[in-house]
């Protein structure tokens, strides 16, 4: 289904987002898992600009306190009542369409910009062999194609079905000591 820009803006503006939360791993579609805790960590209030160009952008940077030993990899957008509206991997860009080939385990994604060693996640309903939210390591980049491995330098994941998914880069940050994570330029978009 494709929405007009006006409809997309109406839907985005209706999302009463009041807070953002950080997660160490994929929080699930409902944002219930892997939220940071301890130290001075807390969900932070956020303000988003009115929808424009099918997106809402963060009005001002938000700073989170991150406890020692934490990994920051995902963000969840939340209503005032705490319910989750959306989740997104951190450090990446907008998700892109990707097509998989089970005969070769190759993922094709036009103009992906990935390099060997990058970390990526798939969303939507990825084909068998891949899972939503799992961090994969890019390998064998050649033009618009690449393979993924479960671990850096590992064997290519055995993709067992044709399919179309969304893929985006993720850049987890590990905090050996307590510190801060600054969220800047975040965008919540409808395609």
XYZ file of N, CA, C and O in Angstrom:
764
model
N 0.839 -1.161 0.000
C 0.000 0.000 0.000
C 0.891 1.234 0.000
O 1.872 1.291 0.726
N 0.534 2.170 -0.827
C 1.283 3.427 -0.879
C 0.383 4.548 -0.386
O -0.774 4.630 -0.769
N 0.950 5.393 0.469
C 0.210 6.519 1.015
C 0.645 7.809 0.342
O 1.809 7.967 -0.023
N -0.272 8.750 0.219
C 0.088 10.072 -0.275
C 0.955 10.751 0.785
O 0.970 10.347 1.956
N 1.668 11.787 0.390
C 2.474 12.537 1.356
C 1.600 13.086 2.477
O 1.966 13.037 3.648
N 0.429 13.602 2.122
C -0.474 14.166 3.134
C -0.878 13.101 4.149
O -0.870 13.349 5.358
N -1.226 11.924 3.677
C -1.618 10.843 4.583
C -0.433 10.424 5.460
O -0.593 10.204 6.668
N 0.756 10.316 4.874
C 1.943 9.949 5.650
C 2.223 10.984 6.727
O 2.522 10.641 7.878
N 2.085 12.257 6.402
C 2.320 13.324 7.379
C 1.290 13.263 8.507
O 1.634 13.437 9.679
N 0.034 13.001 8.154
C -1.025 12.894 9.169
C -0.725 11.753 10.127
O -0.857 11.905 11.349
N -0.321 10.610 9.589
C -0.007 9.454 10.440
C 1.187 9.738 11.349
O 1.161 9.434 12.543
N 2.235 10.310 10.790
C 3.425 10.604 11.591
C 3.133 11.632 12.681
O 3.566 11.479 13.823
N 2.386 12.675 12.338
C 2.070 13.702 13.330
C 1.168 13.162 14.439
O 1.170 13.676 15.551
N 0.380 12.131 14.134
C -0.514 11.543 15.141
C 0.247 10.702 16.174
O -0.292 10.410 17.238
N 1.476 10.319 15.866
C 2.269 9.544 16.823
C 2.697 10.461 17.962
O 3.490 11.369 17.778
N 2.158 10.220 19.113
C 2.417 11.059 20.284
C 3.693 10.587 20.976
O 3.642 10.026 22.068
N 4.826 10.799 20.336
C 6.095 10.329 20.880
C 6.605 11.308 21.928
O 6.733 12.505 21.668
N 6.897 10.762 23.110
C 7.323 11.611 24.219
C 8.710 11.250 24.741
O 9.374 12.081 25.343
N 9.146 9.993 24.516
C 10.408 9.515 25.078
C 11.168 8.667 24.076
O 10.599 8.100 23.151
N 12.460 8.549 24.329
C 13.313 7.602 23.606
C 14.026 6.757 24.644
O 14.284 7.208 25.767
N 14.334 5.519 24.271
C 15.040 4.602 25.163
C 16.152 3.917 24.382
O 16.040 3.714 23.173
N 17.227 3.552 25.066
C 18.355 2.844 24.451
C 18.300 1.362 24.800
O 17.911 0.992 25.913
N 18.753 0.539 23.857
C 18.735 -0.915 24.032
C 20.082 -1.500 23.622
O 20.705 -1.032 22.671
N 20.482 -2.555 24.316
C 21.754 -3.216 24.039
C 21.662 -4.162 22.858
O 22.661 -4.438 22.196
N 20.477 -4.685 22.588
C 20.251 -5.631 21.499
C 18.859 -5.356 20.938
O 18.131 -4.503 21.456
N 18.487 -6.098 19.913
C 17.183 -5.910 19.287
C 16.088 -5.987 20.349
O 15.958 -6.989 21.041
N 15.297 -4.919 20.488
C 14.293 -4.881 21.550
C 12.980 -5.561 21.209
O 12.058 -5.565 22.013
N 12.878 -6.156 20.018
C 11.610 -6.706 19.552
C 10.752 -5.575 19.019
O 10.978 -4.399 19.322
N 9.749 -5.928 18.234
C 8.888 -4.908 17.629
C 8.148 -4.094 18.681
O 7.788 -2.945 18.436
N 7.940 -4.677 19.871
C 7.230 -3.958 20.928
C 8.171 -3.193 21.853
O 7.736 -2.545 22.807
N 9.476 -3.241 21.593
C 10.455 -2.490 22.368
C 10.624 -2.958 23.798
O 11.149 -2.231 24.636
N 10.214 -4.186 24.093
C 10.193 -4.670 25.475
C 11.521 -5.247 25.963
O 11.719 -5.384 27.169
N 12.430 -5.599 25.077
C 13.634 -6.323 25.477
C 14.890 -5.454 25.445
O 14.997 -4.520 24.664
N 15.839 -5.822 26.279
C 17.229 -5.345 26.251
C 17.413 -3.855 26.493
O 18.423 -3.284 26.091
N 16.452 -3.196 27.177
C 16.659 -1.783 27.492
C 17.770 -1.663 28.522
O 17.898 -2.490 29.422
N 18.596 -0.636 28.368
C 19.666 -0.409 29.332
C 19.073 -0.192 30.720
O 17.925 0.235 30.870
N 19.879 -0.465 31.735
C 19.474 -0.201 33.113
C 20.740 0.000 33.935
O 21.837 -0.337 33.511
N 20.567 0.547 35.119
C 21.701 0.755 36.015
C 22.327 2.120 35.847
O 22.014 2.872 34.925
N 23.219 2.427 36.775
C 23.879 3.735 36.749
C 22.840 4.839 36.778
O 21.821 4.739 37.463
N 23.055 5.867 35.999
C 22.110 6.981 35.911
C 21.250 6.920 34.654
O 20.633 7.917 34.274
N 21.207 5.744 33.993
C 20.422 5.622 32.769
C 18.937 5.845 33.059
O 18.401 5.371 34.056
N 18.279 6.557 32.153
C 16.829 6.736 32.182
C 16.361 7.057 30.770
O 17.123 7.606 29.966
N 15.128 6.691 30.463
C 14.526 7.144 29.210
C 14.542 8.666 29.210
O 14.429 9.296 30.246
N 14.685 9.226 28.011
C 14.800 10.681 27.913
C 13.618 11.249 27.123
O 13.200 10.677 26.115
N 13.102 12.405 27.576
C 12.052 13.073 26.802
C 12.617 13.557 25.463
O 13.769 13.972 25.384
N 11.785 13.476 24.435
C 12.186 13.937 23.106
C 11.074 14.793 22.509
O 9.912 14.650 22.861
N 11.461 15.668 21.608
C 10.512 16.457 20.829
C 10.862 16.262 19.357
O 12.035 16.264 18.986
N 9.843 16.057 18.557
C 10.023 15.877 17.124
C 9.336 17.008 16.378
O 8.280 17.497 16.793
N 9.932 17.418 15.278
C 9.326 18.448 14.441
C 8.102 17.876 13.729
O 7.949 16.660 13.609
N 7.255 18.750 13.238
C 6.097 18.321 12.458
C 6.579 17.576 11.210
O 7.667 17.842 10.685
N 5.759 16.646 10.751
C 6.128 15.833 9.593
C 6.321 16.681 8.344
O 5.559 17.613 8.076
N 7.356 16.331 7.595
C 7.676 16.969 6.332
C 8.487 15.960 5.531
O 9.316 15.249 6.097
N 8.248 15.875 4.240
C 8.970 14.933 3.381
C 8.871 13.511 3.927
O 9.834 12.756 3.936
N 7.688 13.158 4.441
C 7.366 11.810 4.928
C 8.192 11.406 6.143
O 8.437 10.239 6.385
N 8.641 12.395 6.931
C 9.479 12.101 8.092
C 9.297 13.153 9.173
O 8.869 14.278 8.898
N 9.635 12.750 10.405
C 9.726 13.688 11.528
C 11.148 13.599 12.056
O 11.683 12.511 12.235
N 11.753 14.753 12.290
C 13.124 14.776 12.771
C 13.170 15.273 14.209
O 12.297 16.011 14.666
N 14.217 14.872 14.890
C 14.438 15.282 16.265
C 14.620 16.792 16.316
O 15.374 17.355 15.527
N 13.919 17.465 17.245
C 14.000 18.921 17.347
C 15.297 19.406 17.973
O 15.792 20.470 17.640
N 15.828 18.628 18.913
C 17.063 19.014 19.611
C 17.778 17.749 20.060
O 17.146 16.719 20.298
N 19.097 17.793 20.168
C 19.841 16.619 20.632
C 19.371 16.169 22.021
O 18.898 16.974 22.822
N 19.504 14.880 22.271
C 19.130 14.279 23.548
C 20.337 13.508 24.063
O 20.956 12.748 23.317
N 20.669 13.701 25.342
C 21.821 13.016 25.933
C 21.356 11.996 26.966
O 20.559 12.317 27.851
N 21.844 10.767 26.815
C 21.552 9.676 27.738
C 22.792 9.392 28.577
O 23.909 9.424 28.057
N 22.605 9.070 29.843
C 23.677 8.546 30.685
C 23.747 7.044 30.422
O 22.713 6.354 30.454
N 24.947 6.526 30.148
C 25.121 5.111 29.842
C 25.976 4.473 30.929
O 27.068 4.970 31.229
N 25.489 3.371 31.527
C 26.263 2.731 32.594
C 27.498 1.999 32.066
O 27.550 1.596 30.899
N 28.463 1.827 32.915
C 29.680 1.094 32.589
C 29.339 -0.325 32.135
O 28.469 -0.979 32.701
N 30.017 -0.789 31.090
C 29.829 -2.142 30.584
C 28.651 -2.310 29.641
O 28.392 -3.416 29.172
N 27.935 -1.236 29.342
C 26.753 -1.328 28.476
C 27.131 -1.257 27.004
O 28.138 -0.661 26.629
N 26.300 -1.856 26.179
C 26.366 -1.721 24.734
C 25.136 -0.943 24.296
O 24.026 -1.233 24.742
N 25.328 0.030 23.431
C 24.222 0.816 22.886
C 24.119 0.462 21.406
O 25.048 0.683 20.639
N 22.960 -0.121 21.013
C 22.804 -0.563 19.630
C 21.461 -0.183 19.014
O 21.369 -0.073 17.802
N 20.425 -0.037 19.812
C 19.075 0.216 19.309
C 18.424 1.354 20.073
O 18.746 1.602 21.235
N 17.463 1.988 19.425
C 16.669 3.057 20.021
C 15.202 2.693 19.877
O 14.793 2.171 18.833
N 14.415 2.956 20.917
C 12.961 2.827 20.775
C 12.321 4.183 21.009
O 12.779 4.978 21.822
N 11.278 4.448 20.222
C 10.481 5.668 20.337
C 9.235 5.302 21.125
O 8.566 4.330 20.802
N 8.881 6.114 22.153
C 7.804 5.734 23.062
C 6.805 6.859 23.293
O 7.161 8.031 23.308
N 5.557 6.453 23.521
C 4.500 7.383 23.908
C 4.669 7.749 25.377
O 5.436 7.119 26.103
N 3.901 8.725 25.843
C 3.955 9.150 27.238
C 3.629 8.018 28.202
O 4.165 7.956 29.304
N 2.777 7.073 27.777
C 2.428 5.944 28.643
C 3.492 4.844 28.643
O 3.338 3.823 29.297
N 4.577 5.050 27.898
C 5.676 4.088 27.847
C 5.579 3.070 26.732
O 6.529 2.339 26.471
N 4.442 2.993 26.053
C 4.304 2.014 24.975
C 5.190 2.396 23.792
O 5.393 3.579 23.505
N 5.696 1.391 23.130
C 6.642 1.580 22.031
C 5.912 1.836 20.715
O 4.959 1.139 20.377
N 6.406 2.811 19.960
C 5.860 3.149 18.649
C 6.728 2.568 17.536
O 6.227 2.083 16.528
N 8.057 2.597 17.731
C 8.980 2.122 16.697
C 10.343 1.842 17.321
O 10.671 2.367 18.383
N 11.119 0.995 16.645
C 12.498 0.726 17.045
C 13.398 0.925 15.839
O 12.970 0.732 14.700
N 14.644 1.319 16.096
C 15.574 1.554 14.995
C 16.993 1.239 15.436
O 17.370 1.504 16.575
N 17.801 0.651 14.554
C 19.213 0.445 14.878
C 19.949 1.777 14.875
O 19.601 2.682 14.127
N 20.957 1.893 15.710
C 21.714 3.141 15.803
C 22.965 3.093 14.933
O 23.573 2.046 14.742
N 23.334 4.252 14.426
C 24.566 4.380 13.665
C 24.415 4.117 12.187
O 25.382 4.159 11.443
N 23.233 3.837 11.754
C 23.034 3.504 10.351
C 22.331 4.607 9.596
O 22.306 5.766 9.990
N 21.743 4.233 8.507
C 20.984 5.149 7.687
C 19.649 4.484 7.399
O 19.339 3.455 7.984
N 18.870 5.061 6.537
C 17.555 4.506 6.220
C 17.690 3.088 5.665
O 18.622 2.795 4.908
N 16.762 2.204 6.047
C 16.789 0.841 5.498
C 16.604 0.853 3.987
O 15.946 1.735 3.442
N 17.200 -0.138 3.334
C 17.108 -0.269 1.874
C 16.551 -1.645 1.525
O 16.763 -2.606 2.258
N 15.892 -1.723 0.397
C 15.371 -3.005 -0.076
C 16.523 -3.916 -0.465
O 17.507 -3.478 -1.069
N 16.407 -5.183 -0.093
C 17.430 -6.180 -0.416
C 16.745 -7.451 -0.903
O 15.704 -7.845 -0.368
N 17.337 -8.081 -1.891
C 16.825 -9.328 -2.454
C 17.852 -10.419 -2.187
O 19.059 -10.194 -2.355
N 17.392 -11.590 -1.772
C 18.321 -12.681 -1.468
C 18.213 -13.798 -2.495
O 17.165 -14.025 -3.083
N 19.323 -14.508 -2.675
C 19.394 -15.645 -3.587
C 19.891 -16.853 -2.799
O 21.072 -16.909 -2.430
N 19.020 -17.833 -2.522
C 19.433 -18.977 -1.718
C 20.459 -19.893 -2.406
O 21.181 -20.624 -1.735
N 20.562 -19.823 -3.716
C 21.525 -20.665 -4.423
C 22.958 -20.217 -4.153
O 23.888 -21.028 -4.161
N 23.138 -18.911 -3.886
C 24.486 -18.362 -3.708
C 24.682 -17.692 -2.350
O 25.798 -17.271 -2.035
N 23.602 -17.546 -1.575
C 23.612 -16.831 -0.299
C 23.983 -15.357 -0.475
O 24.454 -14.702 0.447
N 23.739 -14.843 -1.671
C 24.066 -13.451 -1.985
C 22.862 -12.555 -1.728
O 21.728 -12.902 -2.046
N 23.152 -11.388 -1.149
C 22.153 -10.343 -0.937
C 22.448 -9.254 -1.955
O 23.590 -8.806 -2.083
N 21.426 -8.835 -2.697
C 21.568 -7.748 -3.655
C 20.820 -6.535 -3.123
O 19.648 -6.627 -2.766
N 21.533 -5.413 -3.053
C 20.959 -4.165 -2.533
C 21.638 -3.022 -3.285
O 22.831 -2.767 -3.091
N 20.884 -2.363 -4.138
C 21.466 -1.302 -4.966
C 22.056 -0.176 -4.123
O 21.451 0.283 -3.169
N 23.258 0.230 -4.506
C 23.945 1.370 -3.883
C 23.994 1.292 -2.359
O 23.819 2.294 -1.676
N 24.252 0.100 -1.835
C 24.211 -0.101 -0.378
C 25.311 0.646 0.371
O 25.126 1.036 1.520
N 26.467 0.825 -0.230
C 27.552 1.542 0.422
C 28.264 0.772 1.522
O 29.078 1.326 2.254
N 27.977 -0.527 1.673
C 28.623 -1.336 2.712
C 30.013 -1.767 2.274
O 30.305 -1.852 1.084
N 30.847 -2.063 3.244
C 32.180 -2.607 2.993
C 32.327 -3.868 3.838
O 31.616 -4.045 4.839
N 33.235 -4.741 3.438
C 33.497 -5.940 4.243
C 33.768 -5.528 5.682
O 34.504 -4.569 5.936
N 33.156 -6.223 6.628
C 33.335 -5.939 8.043
C 32.260 -5.057 8.647
O 32.122 -4.995 9.864
N 31.482 -4.351 7.834
C 30.373 -3.551 8.376
C 29.392 -4.483 9.078
O 29.278 -5.664 8.734
N 28.641 -3.938 10.020
C 27.585 -4.707 10.662
C 26.240 -4.173 10.186
O 26.042 -2.962 10.043
N 25.315 -5.115 9.922
C 23.998 -4.771 9.396
C 22.928 -5.583 10.113
O 23.213 -6.613 10.726
N 21.689 -5.105 10.004
C 20.531 -5.841 10.489
C 19.470 -5.851 9.400
O 19.410 -4.943 8.568
N 18.640 -6.883 9.422
C 17.523 -7.002 8.496
C 16.229 -6.731 9.250
O 16.123 -7.035 10.438
N 15.256 -6.175 8.549
C 13.957 -5.918 9.157
C 12.860 -6.389 8.214
O 13.134 -6.823 7.103
N 11.636 -6.270 8.684
C 10.522 -6.784 7.906
C 10.429 -8.271 8.141
O 10.537 -8.739 9.277
N 10.261 -9.019 7.089
C 10.209 -10.475 7.174
C 11.312 -11.050 6.297
O 11.066 -11.474 5.174
N 12.552 -11.068 6.813
C 13.649 -11.584 5.982
C 13.440 -13.060 5.658
O 12.771 -13.776 6.402
N 13.996 -13.507 4.548
C 13.832 -14.902 4.144
C 14.524 -15.857 5.110
O 15.394 -15.474 5.886
N 14.106 -17.112 5.056
C 14.657 -18.156 5.929
C 16.176 -18.158 5.868
O 16.770 -18.038 4.803
N 16.783 -18.255 7.044
C 18.233 -18.202 7.172
C 18.677 -16.887 7.803
O 19.750 -16.806 8.389
N 17.841 -15.846 7.674
C 18.122 -14.532 8.271
C 17.034 -14.227 9.298
O 15.905 -14.678 9.144
N 17.392 -13.464 10.318
C 16.420 -13.111 11.349
C 16.371 -11.600 11.546
O 17.414 -10.924 11.506
N 15.185 -11.090 11.805
C 15.007 -9.669 12.095
C 15.805 -9.292 13.337
O 15.759 -9.987 14.348
N 16.550 -8.190 13.243
C 17.232 -7.636 14.405
C 18.554 -8.262 14.773
O 19.292 -7.715 15.591
N 18.904 -9.397 14.204
C 20.191 -10.036 14.492
C 21.289 -9.268 13.767
O 21.130 -8.900 12.603
N 22.397 -9.023 14.453
C 23.519 -8.315 13.821
C 24.339 -9.300 12.989
O 24.783 -10.325 13.494
N 24.507 -8.958 11.707
C 25.316 -9.754 10.784
C 26.521 -8.939 10.337
O 26.476 -7.703 10.320
N 27.576 -9.635 9.937
C 28.805 -9.010 9.461
C 28.867 -9.153 7.945
O 28.759 -10.257 7.422
N 29.056 -8.025 7.266
C 29.111 -8.019 5.803
C 30.431 -8.617 5.336
O 31.489 -8.349 5.905
N 30.362 -9.423 4.287
C 31.554 -9.998 3.663
C 31.307 -10.119 2.160
O 30.181 -10.011 1.705
N 32.365 -10.329 1.415
C 32.294 -10.595 -0.030
C 31.565 -9.496 -0.819
O 30.818 -9.783 -1.747
N 31.801 -8.230 -0.464
C 31.158 -7.123 -1.176
C 31.680 -7.079 -2.611
O 32.886 -7.124 -2.852
N 30.750 -6.986 -3.562
C 31.087 -6.851 -4.985
C 29.976 -6.037 -5.637
O 28.888 -6.558 -5.881
N 30.232 -4.759 -5.852
C 29.207 -3.899 -6.453
C 27.990 -3.793 -5.550
O 28.095 -3.407 -4.390
N 26.832 -4.177 -6.097
C 25.582 -4.098 -5.344
C 25.278 -5.368 -4.551
O 24.167 -5.528 -4.038
N 26.240 -6.294 -4.456
C 25.983 -7.551 -3.762
C 26.946 -7.770 -2.596
O 28.025 -7.187 -2.542
N 26.520 -8.636 -1.689
C 27.359 -9.027 -0.550
C 26.763 -10.279 0.076
O 25.648 -10.699 -0.255
N 27.511 -10.877 0.953
C 27.025 -11.966 1.796
C 27.120 -11.480 3.240
O 27.755 -10.471 3.520
N 26.496 -12.208 4.166
C 26.603 -11.871 5.580
C 27.027 -13.105 6.363
O 26.757 -14.237 5.971
N 27.710 -12.856 7.478
C 28.159 -13.911 8.385
C 27.644 -13.594 9.783
O 27.419 -12.434 10.135
N 27.483 -14.633 10.597
C 27.018 -14.452 11.965
C 28.094 -13.849 12.855
O 27.793 -13.214 13.862
N 29.350 -14.022 12.488
C 30.473 -13.484 13.266
C 31.489 -12.884 12.308
O 31.582 -13.307 11.145
N 32.253 -11.926 12.791
C 33.293 -11.322 11.963
C 34.235 -12.399 11.450
O 34.732 -13.216 12.234
N 34.461 -12.437 10.147
C 35.348 -13.413 9.547
C 34.753 -14.801 9.422
O 35.418 -15.735 8.983
N 33.480 -14.965 9.794
C 32.827 -16.269 9.763
C 32.333 -16.661 8.386
O 32.406 -15.893 7.423
N 31.801 -17.875 8.325
C 31.240 -18.399 7.082
C 29.962 -17.655 6.733
O 29.246 -17.158 7.615
N 29.673 -17.590 5.443
C 28.443 -16.934 4.987
C 27.226 -17.659 5.544
O 27.198 -18.889 5.625
N 26.232 -16.886 5.939
C 24.972 -17.454 6.431
C 24.296 -18.194 5.284
O 24.276 -17.725 4.146
N 23.747 -19.362 5.584
C 23.024 -20.157 4.601
C 21.599 -19.615 4.484
O 20.756 -19.860 5.349
N 21.355 -18.861 3.435
C 20.019 -18.320 3.175
C 19.267 -19.391 2.400
O 19.718 -19.831 1.346
N 18.125 -19.820 2.917
C 17.453 -20.994 2.355
C 16.192 -20.682 1.561
O 15.477 -21.601 1.172
N 15.911 -19.397 1.322
C 14.728 -19.041 0.530
C 14.963 -17.719 -0.189
O 15.690 -16.865 0.293
N 14.316 -17.597 -1.359
C 14.282 -16.303 -2.036
C 13.513 -15.341 -1.149
O 12.645 -15.762 -0.384
N 13.816 -14.087 -1.262
C 13.027 -13.143 -0.486
C 13.463 -11.717 -0.669
O 14.500 -11.424 -1.245
N 12.620 -10.836 -0.147
C 12.897 -9.410 -0.140
C 12.810 -8.963 1.304
O 11.894 -9.334 2.030
N 13.787 -8.196 1.739
C 13.820 -7.686 3.106
C 14.336 -6.259 3.070
O 14.649 -5.721 2.002
N 14.448 -5.659 4.228
C 15.058 -4.347 4.373
C 16.358 -4.554 5.134
O 16.416 -5.361 6.064
N 17.417 -3.844 4.752
C 18.707 -3.972 5.422
C 19.243 -2.576 5.723
O 19.044 -1.642 4.942
N 19.882 -2.442 6.870
C 20.507 -1.182 7.236
C 21.744 -1.459 8.080
O 21.845 -2.501 8.727
N 22.632 -0.517 8.058
C 23.849 -0.626 8.862
C 23.511 -0.365 10.326
O 22.609 0.411 10.637
N 24.222 -1.012 11.225
C 24.107 -0.766 12.655
C 25.523 -0.644 13.202
O 26.425 -1.381 12.776
N 25.721 0.307 14.102
C 27.052 0.530 14.668
C 26.927 0.545 16.198
O 26.757 1.602 16.808
N 26.968 -0.633 16.827
C 26.880 -0.680 18.288
C 28.092 -0.009 18.936
O 29.196 -0.048 18.395
N 27.858 0.636 20.076
C 28.938 1.253 20.847
C 29.021 0.548 22.193
O 28.011 0.398 22.879
N 30.234 0.150 22.573
C 30.461 -0.514 23.858
C 31.109 0.487 24.806
O 32.094 1.136 24.457
N 30.531 0.604 25.995
C 31.022 1.535 27.006
C 31.742 0.759 28.097
O 31.109 0.128 28.939
N 33.076 0.778 28.087
C 33.842 0.135 29.160
C 33.653 0.880 30.471
O 33.654 0.286 31.544
N 33.511 2.183 30.372
C 33.265 3.032 31.535
C 31.948 3.764 31.329
O 31.488 3.916 30.197
N 31.350 4.239 32.411
C 30.130 5.019 32.289
C 30.408 6.232 31.406
O 31.510 6.773 31.407
N 29.405 6.626 30.637
C 29.578 7.769 29.746
C 28.238 8.290 29.287
O 27.206 8.033 29.912
N 28.246 9.006 28.178
C 27.006 9.537 27.634
C 26.875 9.148 26.164
O 27.871 8.955 25.465
N 25.640 9.028 25.726
C 25.332 8.804 24.320
C 24.474 9.981 23.886
O 23.446 10.270 24.503
N 24.899 10.676 22.832
C 24.141 11.817 22.343
C 23.413 11.427 21.074
O 24.029 11.006 20.088
N 22.105 11.554 21.124
C 21.260 11.284 19.971
C 21.056 12.593 19.230
O 20.519 13.556 19.763
N 21.537 12.635 17.982
C 21.413 13.845 17.174
C 20.876 13.454 15.802
O 21.152 12.379 15.287
N 20.099 14.297 15.220
C 19.655 14.087 13.838
C 18.802 12.862 13.603
O 18.734 12.399 12.487
N 18.142 12.328 14.603
C 17.319 11.135 14.410
C 16.095 11.462 13.557
O 15.523 12.545 13.639
N 15.683 10.485 12.748
C 14.552 10.662 11.841
C 13.604 9.483 11.982
O 14.035 8.326 11.986
N 12.332 9.768 12.088
C 11.281 8.750 12.080
C 10.532 8.948 10.771
O 9.950 10.014 10.536
N 10.561 7.944 9.883
C 10.039 8.134 8.520
C 9.107 7.034 8.097
O 9.197 5.902 8.568
N 8.224 7.359 7.170
C 7.398 6.393 6.448
C 7.862 6.416 4.999
O 8.075 7.478 4.436
N 8.017 5.257 4.444
C 8.466 5.200 3.044
C 7.301 5.208 2.099
O 6.228 4.887 2.411
